[in-house]
CSV table of N, CA and C in Angstrom, one decimal:
chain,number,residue,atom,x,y,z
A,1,UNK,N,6.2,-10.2,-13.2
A,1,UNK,CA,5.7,-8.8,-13.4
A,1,UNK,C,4.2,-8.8,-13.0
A,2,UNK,N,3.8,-7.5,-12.5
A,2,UNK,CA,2.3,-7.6,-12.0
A,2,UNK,C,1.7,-7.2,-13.2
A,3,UNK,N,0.7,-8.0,-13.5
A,3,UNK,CA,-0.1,-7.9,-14.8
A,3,UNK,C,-1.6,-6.8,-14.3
A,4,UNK,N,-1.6,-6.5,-15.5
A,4,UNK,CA,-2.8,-5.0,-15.4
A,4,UNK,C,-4.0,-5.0,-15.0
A,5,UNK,N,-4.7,-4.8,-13.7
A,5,UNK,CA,-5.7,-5.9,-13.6
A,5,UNK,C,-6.9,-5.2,-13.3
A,6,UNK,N,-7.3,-3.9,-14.4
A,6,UNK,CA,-8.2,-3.0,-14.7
A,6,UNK,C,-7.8,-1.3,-13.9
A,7,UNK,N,-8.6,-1.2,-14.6
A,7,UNK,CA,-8.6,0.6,-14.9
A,7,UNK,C,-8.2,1.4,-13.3
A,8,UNK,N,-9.3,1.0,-12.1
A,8,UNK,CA,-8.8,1.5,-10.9
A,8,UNK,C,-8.0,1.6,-9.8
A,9,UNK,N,-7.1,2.0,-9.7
A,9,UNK,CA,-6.2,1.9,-8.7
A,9,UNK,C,-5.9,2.8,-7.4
A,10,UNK,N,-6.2,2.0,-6.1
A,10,UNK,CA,-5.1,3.2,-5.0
A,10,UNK,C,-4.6,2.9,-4.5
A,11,UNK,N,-3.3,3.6,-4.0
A,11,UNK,CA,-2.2,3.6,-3.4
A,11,UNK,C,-2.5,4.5,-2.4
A,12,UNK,N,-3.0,3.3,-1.1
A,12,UNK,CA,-3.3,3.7,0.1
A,12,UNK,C,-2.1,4.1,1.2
A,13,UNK,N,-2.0,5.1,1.9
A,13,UNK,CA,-0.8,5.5,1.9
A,13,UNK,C,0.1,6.0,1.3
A,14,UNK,N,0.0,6.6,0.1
A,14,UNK,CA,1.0,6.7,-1.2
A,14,UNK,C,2.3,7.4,-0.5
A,15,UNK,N,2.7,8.3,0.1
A,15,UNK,CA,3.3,8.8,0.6
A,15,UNK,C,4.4,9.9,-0.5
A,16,UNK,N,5.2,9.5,-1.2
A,16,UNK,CA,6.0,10.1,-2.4
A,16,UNK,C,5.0,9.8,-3.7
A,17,UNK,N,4.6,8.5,-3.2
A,17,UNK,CA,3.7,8.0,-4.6
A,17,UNK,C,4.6,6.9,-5.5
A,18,UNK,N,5.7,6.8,-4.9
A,18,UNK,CA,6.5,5.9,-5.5
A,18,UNK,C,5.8,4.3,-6.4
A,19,UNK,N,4.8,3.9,-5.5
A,19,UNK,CA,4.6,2.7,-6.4
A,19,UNK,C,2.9,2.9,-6.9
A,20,UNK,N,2.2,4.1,-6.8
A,20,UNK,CA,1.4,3.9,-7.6
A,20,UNK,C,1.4,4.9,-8.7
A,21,UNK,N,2.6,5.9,-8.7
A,21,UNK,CA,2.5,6.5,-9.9
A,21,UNK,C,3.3,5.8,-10.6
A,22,UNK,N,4.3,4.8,-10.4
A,22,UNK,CA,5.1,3.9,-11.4
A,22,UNK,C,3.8,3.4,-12.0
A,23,UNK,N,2.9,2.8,-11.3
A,23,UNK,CA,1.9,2.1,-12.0
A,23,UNK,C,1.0,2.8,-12.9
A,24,UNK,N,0.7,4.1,-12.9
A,24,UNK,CA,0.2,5.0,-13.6
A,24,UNK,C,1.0,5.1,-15.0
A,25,UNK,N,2.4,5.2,-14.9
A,25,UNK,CA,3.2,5.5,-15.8
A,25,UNK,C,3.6,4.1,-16.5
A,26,UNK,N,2.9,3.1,-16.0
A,26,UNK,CA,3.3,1.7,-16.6
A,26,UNK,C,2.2,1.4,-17.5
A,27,UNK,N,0.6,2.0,-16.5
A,27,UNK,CA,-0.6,1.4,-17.8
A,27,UNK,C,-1.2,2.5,-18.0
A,28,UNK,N,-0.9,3.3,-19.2
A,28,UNK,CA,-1.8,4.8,-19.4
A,28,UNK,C,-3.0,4.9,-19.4
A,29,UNK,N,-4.1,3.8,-19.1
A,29,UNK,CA,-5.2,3.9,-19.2
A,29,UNK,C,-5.3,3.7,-17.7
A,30,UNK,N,-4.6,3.4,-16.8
A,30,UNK,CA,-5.1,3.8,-15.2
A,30,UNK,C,-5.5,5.2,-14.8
A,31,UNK,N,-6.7,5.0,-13.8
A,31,UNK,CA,-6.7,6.2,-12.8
A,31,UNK,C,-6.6,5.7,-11.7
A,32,UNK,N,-5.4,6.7,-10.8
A,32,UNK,CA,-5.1,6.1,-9.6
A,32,UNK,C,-5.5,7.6,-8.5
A,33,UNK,N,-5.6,6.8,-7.4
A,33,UNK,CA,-6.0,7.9,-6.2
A,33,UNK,C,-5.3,7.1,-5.5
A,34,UNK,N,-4.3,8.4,-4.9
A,34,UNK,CA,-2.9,8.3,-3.6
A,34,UNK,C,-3.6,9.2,-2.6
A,35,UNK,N,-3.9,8.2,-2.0
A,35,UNK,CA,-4.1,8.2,-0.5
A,35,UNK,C,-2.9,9.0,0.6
A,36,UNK,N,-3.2,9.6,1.5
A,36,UNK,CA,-1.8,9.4,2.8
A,36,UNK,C,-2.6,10.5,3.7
A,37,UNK,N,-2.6,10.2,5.0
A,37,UNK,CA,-3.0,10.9,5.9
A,37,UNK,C,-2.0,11.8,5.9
A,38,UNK,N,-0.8,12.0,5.5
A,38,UNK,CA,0.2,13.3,5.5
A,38,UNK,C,-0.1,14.3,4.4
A,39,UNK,N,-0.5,15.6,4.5
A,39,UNK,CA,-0.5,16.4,3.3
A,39,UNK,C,0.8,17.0,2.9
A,40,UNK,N,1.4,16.9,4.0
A,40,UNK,CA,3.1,16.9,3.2
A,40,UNK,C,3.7,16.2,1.7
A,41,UNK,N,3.1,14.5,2.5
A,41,UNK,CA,3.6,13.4,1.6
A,41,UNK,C,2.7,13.8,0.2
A,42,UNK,N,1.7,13.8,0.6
A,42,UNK,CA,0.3,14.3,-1.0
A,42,UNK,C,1.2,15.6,-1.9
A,43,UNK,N,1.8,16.5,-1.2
A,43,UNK,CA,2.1,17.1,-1.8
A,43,UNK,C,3.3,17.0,-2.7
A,44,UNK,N,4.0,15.7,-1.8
A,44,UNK,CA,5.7,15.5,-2.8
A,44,UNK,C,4.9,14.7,-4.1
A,45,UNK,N,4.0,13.9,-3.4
A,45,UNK,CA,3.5,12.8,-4.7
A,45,UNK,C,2.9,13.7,-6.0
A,46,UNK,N,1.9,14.6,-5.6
A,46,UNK,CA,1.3,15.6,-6.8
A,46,UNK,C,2.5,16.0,-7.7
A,47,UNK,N,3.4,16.6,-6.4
A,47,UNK,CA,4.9,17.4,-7.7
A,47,UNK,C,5.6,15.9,-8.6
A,48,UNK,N,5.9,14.6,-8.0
A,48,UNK,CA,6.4,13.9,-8.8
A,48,UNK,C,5.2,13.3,-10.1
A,49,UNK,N,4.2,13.3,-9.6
A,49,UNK,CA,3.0,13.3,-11.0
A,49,UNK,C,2.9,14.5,-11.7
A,50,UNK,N,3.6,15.5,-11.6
A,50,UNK,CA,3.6,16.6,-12.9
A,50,UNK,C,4.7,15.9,-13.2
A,51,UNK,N,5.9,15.9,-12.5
A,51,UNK,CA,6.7,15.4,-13.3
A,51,UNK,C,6.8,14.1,-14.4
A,52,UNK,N,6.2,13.2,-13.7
A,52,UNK,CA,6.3,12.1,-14.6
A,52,UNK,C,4.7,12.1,-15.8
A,53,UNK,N,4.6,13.0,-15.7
A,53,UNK,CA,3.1,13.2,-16.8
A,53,UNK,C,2.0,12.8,-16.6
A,54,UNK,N,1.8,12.2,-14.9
A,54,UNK,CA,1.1,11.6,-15.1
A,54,UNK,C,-0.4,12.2,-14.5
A,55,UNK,N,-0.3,13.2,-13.9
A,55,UNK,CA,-1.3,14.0,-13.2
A,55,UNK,C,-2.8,14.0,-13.6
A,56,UNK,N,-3.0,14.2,-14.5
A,56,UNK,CA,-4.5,14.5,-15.9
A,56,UNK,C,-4.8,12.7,-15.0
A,57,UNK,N,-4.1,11.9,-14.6
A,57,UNK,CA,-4.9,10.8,-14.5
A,57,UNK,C,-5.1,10.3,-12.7
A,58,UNK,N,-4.3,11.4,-12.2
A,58,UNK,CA,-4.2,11.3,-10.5
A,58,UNK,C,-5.1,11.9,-9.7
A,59,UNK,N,-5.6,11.6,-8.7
A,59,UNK,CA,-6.8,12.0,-7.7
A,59,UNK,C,-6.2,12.1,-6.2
A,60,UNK,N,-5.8,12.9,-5.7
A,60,UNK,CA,-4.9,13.1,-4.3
A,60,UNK,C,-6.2,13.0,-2.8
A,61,UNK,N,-5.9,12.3,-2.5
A,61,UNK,CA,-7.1,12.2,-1.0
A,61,UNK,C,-6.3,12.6,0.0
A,62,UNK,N,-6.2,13.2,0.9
A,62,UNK,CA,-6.1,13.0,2.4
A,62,UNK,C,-7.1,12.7,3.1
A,63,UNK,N,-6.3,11.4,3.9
A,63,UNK,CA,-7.2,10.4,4.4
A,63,UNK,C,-6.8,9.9,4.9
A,64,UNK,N,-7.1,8.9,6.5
A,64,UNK,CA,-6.6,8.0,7.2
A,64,UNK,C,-6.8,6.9,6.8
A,65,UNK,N,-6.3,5.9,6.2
A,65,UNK,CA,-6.4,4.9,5.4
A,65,UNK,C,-8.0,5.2,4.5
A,66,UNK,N,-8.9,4.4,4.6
A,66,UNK,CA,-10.3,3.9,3.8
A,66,UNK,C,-10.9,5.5,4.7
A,67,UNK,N,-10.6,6.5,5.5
A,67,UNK,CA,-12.0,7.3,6.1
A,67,UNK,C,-12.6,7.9,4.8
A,68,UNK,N,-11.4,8.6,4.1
A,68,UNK,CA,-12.2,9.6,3.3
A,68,UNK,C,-12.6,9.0,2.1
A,69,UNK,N,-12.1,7.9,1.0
A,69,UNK,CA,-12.4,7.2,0.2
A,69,UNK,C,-13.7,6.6,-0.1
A,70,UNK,N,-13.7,7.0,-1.5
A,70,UNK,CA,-15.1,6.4,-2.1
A,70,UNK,C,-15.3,5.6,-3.5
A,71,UNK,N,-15.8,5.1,-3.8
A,71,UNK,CA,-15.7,3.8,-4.9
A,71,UNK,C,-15.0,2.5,-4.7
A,72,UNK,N,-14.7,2.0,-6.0
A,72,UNK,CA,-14.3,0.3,-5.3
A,72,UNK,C,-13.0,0.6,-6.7
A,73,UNK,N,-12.1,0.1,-6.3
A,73,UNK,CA,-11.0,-0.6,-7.4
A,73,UNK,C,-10.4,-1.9,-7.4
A,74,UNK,N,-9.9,-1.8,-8.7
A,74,UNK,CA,-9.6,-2.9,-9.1
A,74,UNK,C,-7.9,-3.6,-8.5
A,75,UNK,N,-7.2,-2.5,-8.6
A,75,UNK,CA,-6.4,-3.0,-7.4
A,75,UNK,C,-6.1,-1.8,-6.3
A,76,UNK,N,-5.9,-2.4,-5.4
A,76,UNK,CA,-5.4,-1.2,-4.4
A,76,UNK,C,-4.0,-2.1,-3.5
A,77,UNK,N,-2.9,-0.4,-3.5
A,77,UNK,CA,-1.8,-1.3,-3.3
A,77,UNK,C,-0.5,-0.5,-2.1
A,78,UNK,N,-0.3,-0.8,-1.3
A,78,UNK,CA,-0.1,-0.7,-0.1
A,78,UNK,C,1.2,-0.7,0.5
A,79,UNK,N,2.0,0.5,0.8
A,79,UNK,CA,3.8,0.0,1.5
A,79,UNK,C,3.3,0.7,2.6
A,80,UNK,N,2.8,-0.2,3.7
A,80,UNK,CA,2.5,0.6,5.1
A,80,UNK,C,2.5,0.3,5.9
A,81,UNK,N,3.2,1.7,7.3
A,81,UNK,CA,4.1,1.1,8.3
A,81,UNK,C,3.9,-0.7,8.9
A,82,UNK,N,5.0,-1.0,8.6
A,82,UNK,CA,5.4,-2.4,9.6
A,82,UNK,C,6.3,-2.2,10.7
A,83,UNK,N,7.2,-1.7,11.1
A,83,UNK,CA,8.1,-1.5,12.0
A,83,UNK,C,7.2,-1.7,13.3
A,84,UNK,N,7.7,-2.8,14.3
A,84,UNK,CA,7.2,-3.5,15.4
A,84,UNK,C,7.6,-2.3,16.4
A,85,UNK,N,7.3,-1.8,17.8
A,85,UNK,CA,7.7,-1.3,18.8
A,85,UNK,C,9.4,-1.6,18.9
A,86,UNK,N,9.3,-2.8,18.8
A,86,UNK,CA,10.8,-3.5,19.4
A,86,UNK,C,11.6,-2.9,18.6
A,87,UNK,N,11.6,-3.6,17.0
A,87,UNK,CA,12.5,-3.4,16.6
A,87,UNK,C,13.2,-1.9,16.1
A,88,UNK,N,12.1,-0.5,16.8
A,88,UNK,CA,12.8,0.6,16.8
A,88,UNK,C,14.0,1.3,16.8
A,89,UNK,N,14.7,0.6,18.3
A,89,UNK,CA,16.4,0.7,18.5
A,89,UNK,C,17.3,0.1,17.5
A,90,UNK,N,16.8,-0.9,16.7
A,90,UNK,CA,17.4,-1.2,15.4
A,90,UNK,C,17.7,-0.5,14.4
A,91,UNK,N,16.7,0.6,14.3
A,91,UNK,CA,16.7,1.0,13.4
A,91,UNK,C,18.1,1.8,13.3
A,92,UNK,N,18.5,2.1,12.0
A,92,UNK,CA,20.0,3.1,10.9
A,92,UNK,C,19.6,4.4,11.8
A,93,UNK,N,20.1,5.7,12.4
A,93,UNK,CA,20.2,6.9,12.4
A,93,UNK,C,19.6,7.7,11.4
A,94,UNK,N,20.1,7.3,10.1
A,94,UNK,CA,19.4,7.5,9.1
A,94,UNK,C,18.6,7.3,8.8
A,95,UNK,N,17.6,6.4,9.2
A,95,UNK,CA,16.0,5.9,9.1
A,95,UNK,C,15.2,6.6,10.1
A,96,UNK,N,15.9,6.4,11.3
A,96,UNK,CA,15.1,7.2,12.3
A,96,UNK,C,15.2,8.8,12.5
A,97,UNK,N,16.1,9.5,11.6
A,97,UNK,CA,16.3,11.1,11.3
A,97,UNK,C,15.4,11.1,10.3
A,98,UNK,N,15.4,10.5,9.2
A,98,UNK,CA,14.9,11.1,8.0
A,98,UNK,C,13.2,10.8,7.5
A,99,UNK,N,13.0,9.5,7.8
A,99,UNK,CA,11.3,8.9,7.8
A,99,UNK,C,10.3,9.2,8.9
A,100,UNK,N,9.7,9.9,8.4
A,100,UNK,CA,8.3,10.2,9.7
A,100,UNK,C,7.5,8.9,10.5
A,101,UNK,N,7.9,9.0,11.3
A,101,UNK,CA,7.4,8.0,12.1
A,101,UNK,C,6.1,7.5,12.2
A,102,UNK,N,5.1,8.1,11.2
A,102,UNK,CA,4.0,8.0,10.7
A,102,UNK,C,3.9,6.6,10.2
A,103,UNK,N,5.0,7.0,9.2
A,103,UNK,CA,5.3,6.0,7.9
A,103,UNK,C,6.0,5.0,8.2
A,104,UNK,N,6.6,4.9,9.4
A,104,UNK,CA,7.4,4.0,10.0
A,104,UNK,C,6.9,2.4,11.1
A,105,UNK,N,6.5,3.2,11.8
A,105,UNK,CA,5.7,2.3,13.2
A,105,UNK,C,4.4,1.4,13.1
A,106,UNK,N,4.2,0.4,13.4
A,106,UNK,CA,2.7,-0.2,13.3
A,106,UNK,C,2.6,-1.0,14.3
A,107,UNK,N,2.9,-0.3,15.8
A,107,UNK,CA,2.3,-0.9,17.2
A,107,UNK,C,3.3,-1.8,17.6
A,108,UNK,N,2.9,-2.1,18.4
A,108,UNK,CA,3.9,-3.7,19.1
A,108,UNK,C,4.5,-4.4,18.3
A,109,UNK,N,3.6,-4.8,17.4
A,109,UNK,CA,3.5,-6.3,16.7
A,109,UNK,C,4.4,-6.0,14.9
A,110,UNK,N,4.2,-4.6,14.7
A,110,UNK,CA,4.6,-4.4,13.3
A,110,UNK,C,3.5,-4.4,12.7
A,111,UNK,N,1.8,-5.1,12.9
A,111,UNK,CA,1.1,-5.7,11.9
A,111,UNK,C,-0.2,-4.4,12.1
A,112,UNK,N,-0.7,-3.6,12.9
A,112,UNK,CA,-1.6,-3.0,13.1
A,112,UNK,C,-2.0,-2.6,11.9
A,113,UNK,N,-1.3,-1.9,11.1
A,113,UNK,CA,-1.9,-1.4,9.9
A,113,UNK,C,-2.4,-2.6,9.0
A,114,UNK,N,-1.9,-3.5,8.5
A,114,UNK,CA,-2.3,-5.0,8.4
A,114,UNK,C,-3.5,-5.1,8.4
A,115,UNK,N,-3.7,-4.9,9.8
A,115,UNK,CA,-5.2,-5.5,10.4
A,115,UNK,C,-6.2,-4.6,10.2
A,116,UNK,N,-5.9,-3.2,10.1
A,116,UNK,CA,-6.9,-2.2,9.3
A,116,UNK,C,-6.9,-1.6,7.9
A,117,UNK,N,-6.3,-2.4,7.1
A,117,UNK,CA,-6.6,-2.5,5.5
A,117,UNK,C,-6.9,-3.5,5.6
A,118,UNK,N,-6.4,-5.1,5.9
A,118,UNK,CA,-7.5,-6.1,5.3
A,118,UNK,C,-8.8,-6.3,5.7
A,119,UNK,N,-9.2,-5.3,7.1
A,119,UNK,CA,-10.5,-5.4,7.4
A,119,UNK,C,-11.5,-4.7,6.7
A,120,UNK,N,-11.0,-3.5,6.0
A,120,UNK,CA,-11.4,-2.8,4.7
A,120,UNK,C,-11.5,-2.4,3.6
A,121,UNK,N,-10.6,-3.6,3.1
A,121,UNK,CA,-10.1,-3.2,1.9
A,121,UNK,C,-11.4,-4.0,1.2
A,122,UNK,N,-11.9,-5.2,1.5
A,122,UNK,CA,-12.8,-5.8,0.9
A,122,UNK,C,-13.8,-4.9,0.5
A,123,UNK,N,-14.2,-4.0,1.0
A,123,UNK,CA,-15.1,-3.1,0.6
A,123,UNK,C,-15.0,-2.1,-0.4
A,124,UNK,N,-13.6,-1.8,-0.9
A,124,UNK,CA,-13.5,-0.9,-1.9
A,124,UNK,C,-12.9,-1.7,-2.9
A,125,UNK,N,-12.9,-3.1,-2.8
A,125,UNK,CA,-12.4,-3.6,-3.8
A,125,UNK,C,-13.6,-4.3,-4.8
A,126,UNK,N,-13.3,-3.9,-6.1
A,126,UNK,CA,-14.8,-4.7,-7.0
A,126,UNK,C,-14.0,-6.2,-7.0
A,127,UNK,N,-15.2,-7.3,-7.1
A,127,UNK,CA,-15.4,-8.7,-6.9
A,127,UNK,C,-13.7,-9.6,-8.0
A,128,UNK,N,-13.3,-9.8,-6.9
A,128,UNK,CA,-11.9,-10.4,-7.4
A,128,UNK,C,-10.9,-9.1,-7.8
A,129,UNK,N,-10.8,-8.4,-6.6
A,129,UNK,CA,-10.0,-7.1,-7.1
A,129,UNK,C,-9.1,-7.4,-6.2
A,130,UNK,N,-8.0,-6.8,-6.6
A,130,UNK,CA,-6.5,-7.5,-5.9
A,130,UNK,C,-5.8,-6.5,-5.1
A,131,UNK,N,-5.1,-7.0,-4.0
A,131,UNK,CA,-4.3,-6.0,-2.8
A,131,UNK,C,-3.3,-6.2,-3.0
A,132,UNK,N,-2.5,-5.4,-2.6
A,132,UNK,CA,-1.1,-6.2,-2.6
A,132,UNK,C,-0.5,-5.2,-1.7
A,133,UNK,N,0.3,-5.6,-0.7
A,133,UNK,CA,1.3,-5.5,0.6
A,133,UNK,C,2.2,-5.5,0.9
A,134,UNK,N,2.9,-4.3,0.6
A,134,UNK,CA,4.7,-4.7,1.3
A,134,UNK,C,4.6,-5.3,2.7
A,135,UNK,N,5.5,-5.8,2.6
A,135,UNK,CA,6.0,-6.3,3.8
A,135,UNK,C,7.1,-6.5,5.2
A,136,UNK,N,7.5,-6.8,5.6
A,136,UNK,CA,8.6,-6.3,6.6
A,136,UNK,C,9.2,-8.5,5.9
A,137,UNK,N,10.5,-8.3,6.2
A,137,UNK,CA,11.1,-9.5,5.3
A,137,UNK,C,10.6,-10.7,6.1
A,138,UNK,N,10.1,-10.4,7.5
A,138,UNK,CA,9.9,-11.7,8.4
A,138,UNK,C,8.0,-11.6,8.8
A,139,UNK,N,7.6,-10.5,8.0
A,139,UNK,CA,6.1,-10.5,8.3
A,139,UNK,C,4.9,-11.6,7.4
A,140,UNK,N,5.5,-12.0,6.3
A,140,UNK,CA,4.7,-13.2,5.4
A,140,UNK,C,4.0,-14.1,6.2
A,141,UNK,N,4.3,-14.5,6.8
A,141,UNK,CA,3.4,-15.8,7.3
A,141,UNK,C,2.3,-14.7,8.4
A,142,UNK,N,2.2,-13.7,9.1
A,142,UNK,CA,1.1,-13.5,9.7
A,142,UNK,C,0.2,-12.6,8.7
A,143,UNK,N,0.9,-12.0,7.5
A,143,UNK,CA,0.4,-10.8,7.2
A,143,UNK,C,-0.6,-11.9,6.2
A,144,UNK,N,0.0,-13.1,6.0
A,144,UNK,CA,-1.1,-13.7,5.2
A,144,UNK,C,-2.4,-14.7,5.8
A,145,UNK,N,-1.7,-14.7,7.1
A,145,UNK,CA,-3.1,-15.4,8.1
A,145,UNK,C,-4.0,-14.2,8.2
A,146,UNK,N,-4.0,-13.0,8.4
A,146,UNK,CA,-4.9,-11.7,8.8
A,146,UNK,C,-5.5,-11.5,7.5
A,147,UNK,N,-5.0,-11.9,6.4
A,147,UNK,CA,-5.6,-11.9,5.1
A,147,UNK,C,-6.6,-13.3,5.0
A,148,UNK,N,-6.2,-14.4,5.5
A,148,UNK,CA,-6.9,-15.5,5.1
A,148,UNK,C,-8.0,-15.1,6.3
A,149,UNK,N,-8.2,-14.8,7.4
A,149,UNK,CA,-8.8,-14.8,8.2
A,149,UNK,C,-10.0,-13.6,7.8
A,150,UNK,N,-9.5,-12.8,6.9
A,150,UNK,CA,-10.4,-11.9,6.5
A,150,UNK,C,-11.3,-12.0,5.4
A,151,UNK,N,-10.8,-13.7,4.6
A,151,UNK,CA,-11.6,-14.3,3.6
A,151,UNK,C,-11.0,-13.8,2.6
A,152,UNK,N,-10.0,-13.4,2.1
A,152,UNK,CA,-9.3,-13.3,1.2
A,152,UNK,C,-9.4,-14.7,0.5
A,153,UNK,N,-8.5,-14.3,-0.8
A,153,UNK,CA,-8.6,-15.9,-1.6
A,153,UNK,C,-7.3,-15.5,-2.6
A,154,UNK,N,-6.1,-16.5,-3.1
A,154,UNK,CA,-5.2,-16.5,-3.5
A,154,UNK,C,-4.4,-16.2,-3.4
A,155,UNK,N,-3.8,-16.0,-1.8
A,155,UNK,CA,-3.2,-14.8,-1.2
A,155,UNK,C,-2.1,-15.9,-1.6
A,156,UNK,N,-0.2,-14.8,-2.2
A,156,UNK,CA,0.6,-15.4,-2.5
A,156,UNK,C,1.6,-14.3,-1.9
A,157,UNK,N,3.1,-14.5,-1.6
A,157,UNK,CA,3.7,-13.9,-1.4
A,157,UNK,C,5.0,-13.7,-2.1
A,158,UNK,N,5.3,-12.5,-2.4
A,158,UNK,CA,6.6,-12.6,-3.6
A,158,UNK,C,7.7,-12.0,-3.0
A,159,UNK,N,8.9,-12.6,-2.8
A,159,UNK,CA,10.3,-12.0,-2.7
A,159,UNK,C,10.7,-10.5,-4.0
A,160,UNK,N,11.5,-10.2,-2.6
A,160,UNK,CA,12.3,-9.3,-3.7
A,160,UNK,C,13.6,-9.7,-4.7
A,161,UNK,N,14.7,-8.4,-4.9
A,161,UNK,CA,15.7,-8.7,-5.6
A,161,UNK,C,16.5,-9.5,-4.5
A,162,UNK,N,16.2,-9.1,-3.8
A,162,UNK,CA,17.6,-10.3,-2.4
A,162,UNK,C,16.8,-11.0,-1.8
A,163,UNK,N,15.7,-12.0,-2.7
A,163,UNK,CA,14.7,-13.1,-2.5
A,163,UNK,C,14.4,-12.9,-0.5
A,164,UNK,N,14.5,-11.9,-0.3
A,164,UNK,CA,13.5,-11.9,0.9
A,164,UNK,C,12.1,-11.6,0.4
A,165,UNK,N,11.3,-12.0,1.5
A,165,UNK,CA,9.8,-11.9,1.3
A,165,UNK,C,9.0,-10.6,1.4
A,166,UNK,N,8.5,-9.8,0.2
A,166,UNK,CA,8.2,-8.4,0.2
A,166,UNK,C,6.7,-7.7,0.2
A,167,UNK,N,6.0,-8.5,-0.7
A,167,UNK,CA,4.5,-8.6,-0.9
A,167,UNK,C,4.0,-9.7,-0.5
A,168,UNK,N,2.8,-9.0,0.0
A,168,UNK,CA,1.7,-10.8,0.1
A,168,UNK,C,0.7,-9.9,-0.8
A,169,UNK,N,0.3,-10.9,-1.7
A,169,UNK,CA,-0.8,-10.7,-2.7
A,169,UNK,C,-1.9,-11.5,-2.7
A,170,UNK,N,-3.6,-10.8,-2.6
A,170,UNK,CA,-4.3,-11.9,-2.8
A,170,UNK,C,-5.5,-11.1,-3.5
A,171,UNK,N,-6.4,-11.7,-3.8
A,171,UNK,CA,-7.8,-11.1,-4.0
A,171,UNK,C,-9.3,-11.1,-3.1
A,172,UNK,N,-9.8,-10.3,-3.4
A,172,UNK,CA,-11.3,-10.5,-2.7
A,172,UNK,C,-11.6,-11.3,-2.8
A,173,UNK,N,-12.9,-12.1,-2.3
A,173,UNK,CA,-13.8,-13.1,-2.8
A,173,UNK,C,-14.8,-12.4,-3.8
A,174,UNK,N,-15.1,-13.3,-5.0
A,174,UNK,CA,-16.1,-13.2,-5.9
A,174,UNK,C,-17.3,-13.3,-5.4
């Protein structure tokens, strides 16, 4: 279980808000700011934070990743596009009708977005403040070199319920 690792939190990209208003509703003394360059998505996340009570503690940005954001937190936490160019034709009917391709795509490689949060996130993060990164199930091993490469420090990666590889987790440097 991810342990509480102070007051500030964003969920860059938030999209529905699914994993930072869980977290809001997990430690009541968080304030979180959900990020998403879609004001669509800001708007489903706002309605599911009246619903889950948690609003009085949420800050909604529209923003391309870090443009419009200000302060530093303690964690900031991230499910953003990985889907490679390639593996597009792969995709369910149902994935490619229903999810905005916004939220979907991250260039050739899968990793683009990767490479533009770990090049920024050090800066909104206060000293030993933690990221954490979904993942695509075969992305761990680069998504944690683009972290180590960026000076990160304790970068770990955690499986899910069907022990594939889902987060890579690490912290700033102190």
């Amino acid at each position: 279980a991810l342990q509480k690792p102070g007051k500030y939190v964003l969920d860059l990209g938030t999209g529905s808000g699914a994993i930072g208003l869980t977290l809001a509703s997990e430690w009541p003394d968080a304030q979180l700011v959900a990020s998403d360059l879609s004001k669509t998505a800001l708007d489903v996340a706002r309605q599911n934070a009246i619903k889950l009570g948690v609003i009085q503690r949420c800050q909604f940005v529209n923003s391309d990743w870090f443009h419009s954001l200000e302060g530093q937190f303690d964690l900031i936490v991230s499910n953003p596009p990985y889907i490679s160019e390639g593996e597009m034709a792969l995709l369910s009917r149902e994935v490619k009708n229903h999810d905005p391709s916004l939220a979907l795509f991250a260039g050739p490689d899968g990793l683009s977005a990767y490479r533009t949060i770990s090049a920024q996130a050090k800066n909104y993060l206060v000293a030993g403040g933690r990221l954490l990164l979904e993942i695509g199930h075969r992305q761990a091993s680069a998504v944690s070199q683009i972290l180590q490469e960026q000076g990160y420090i304790d970068i770990a990666v955690h499986q899910d319920l069907d022990r594939k590889d889902r987060v890579v987790s690490c912290r700033s440097p102190t």
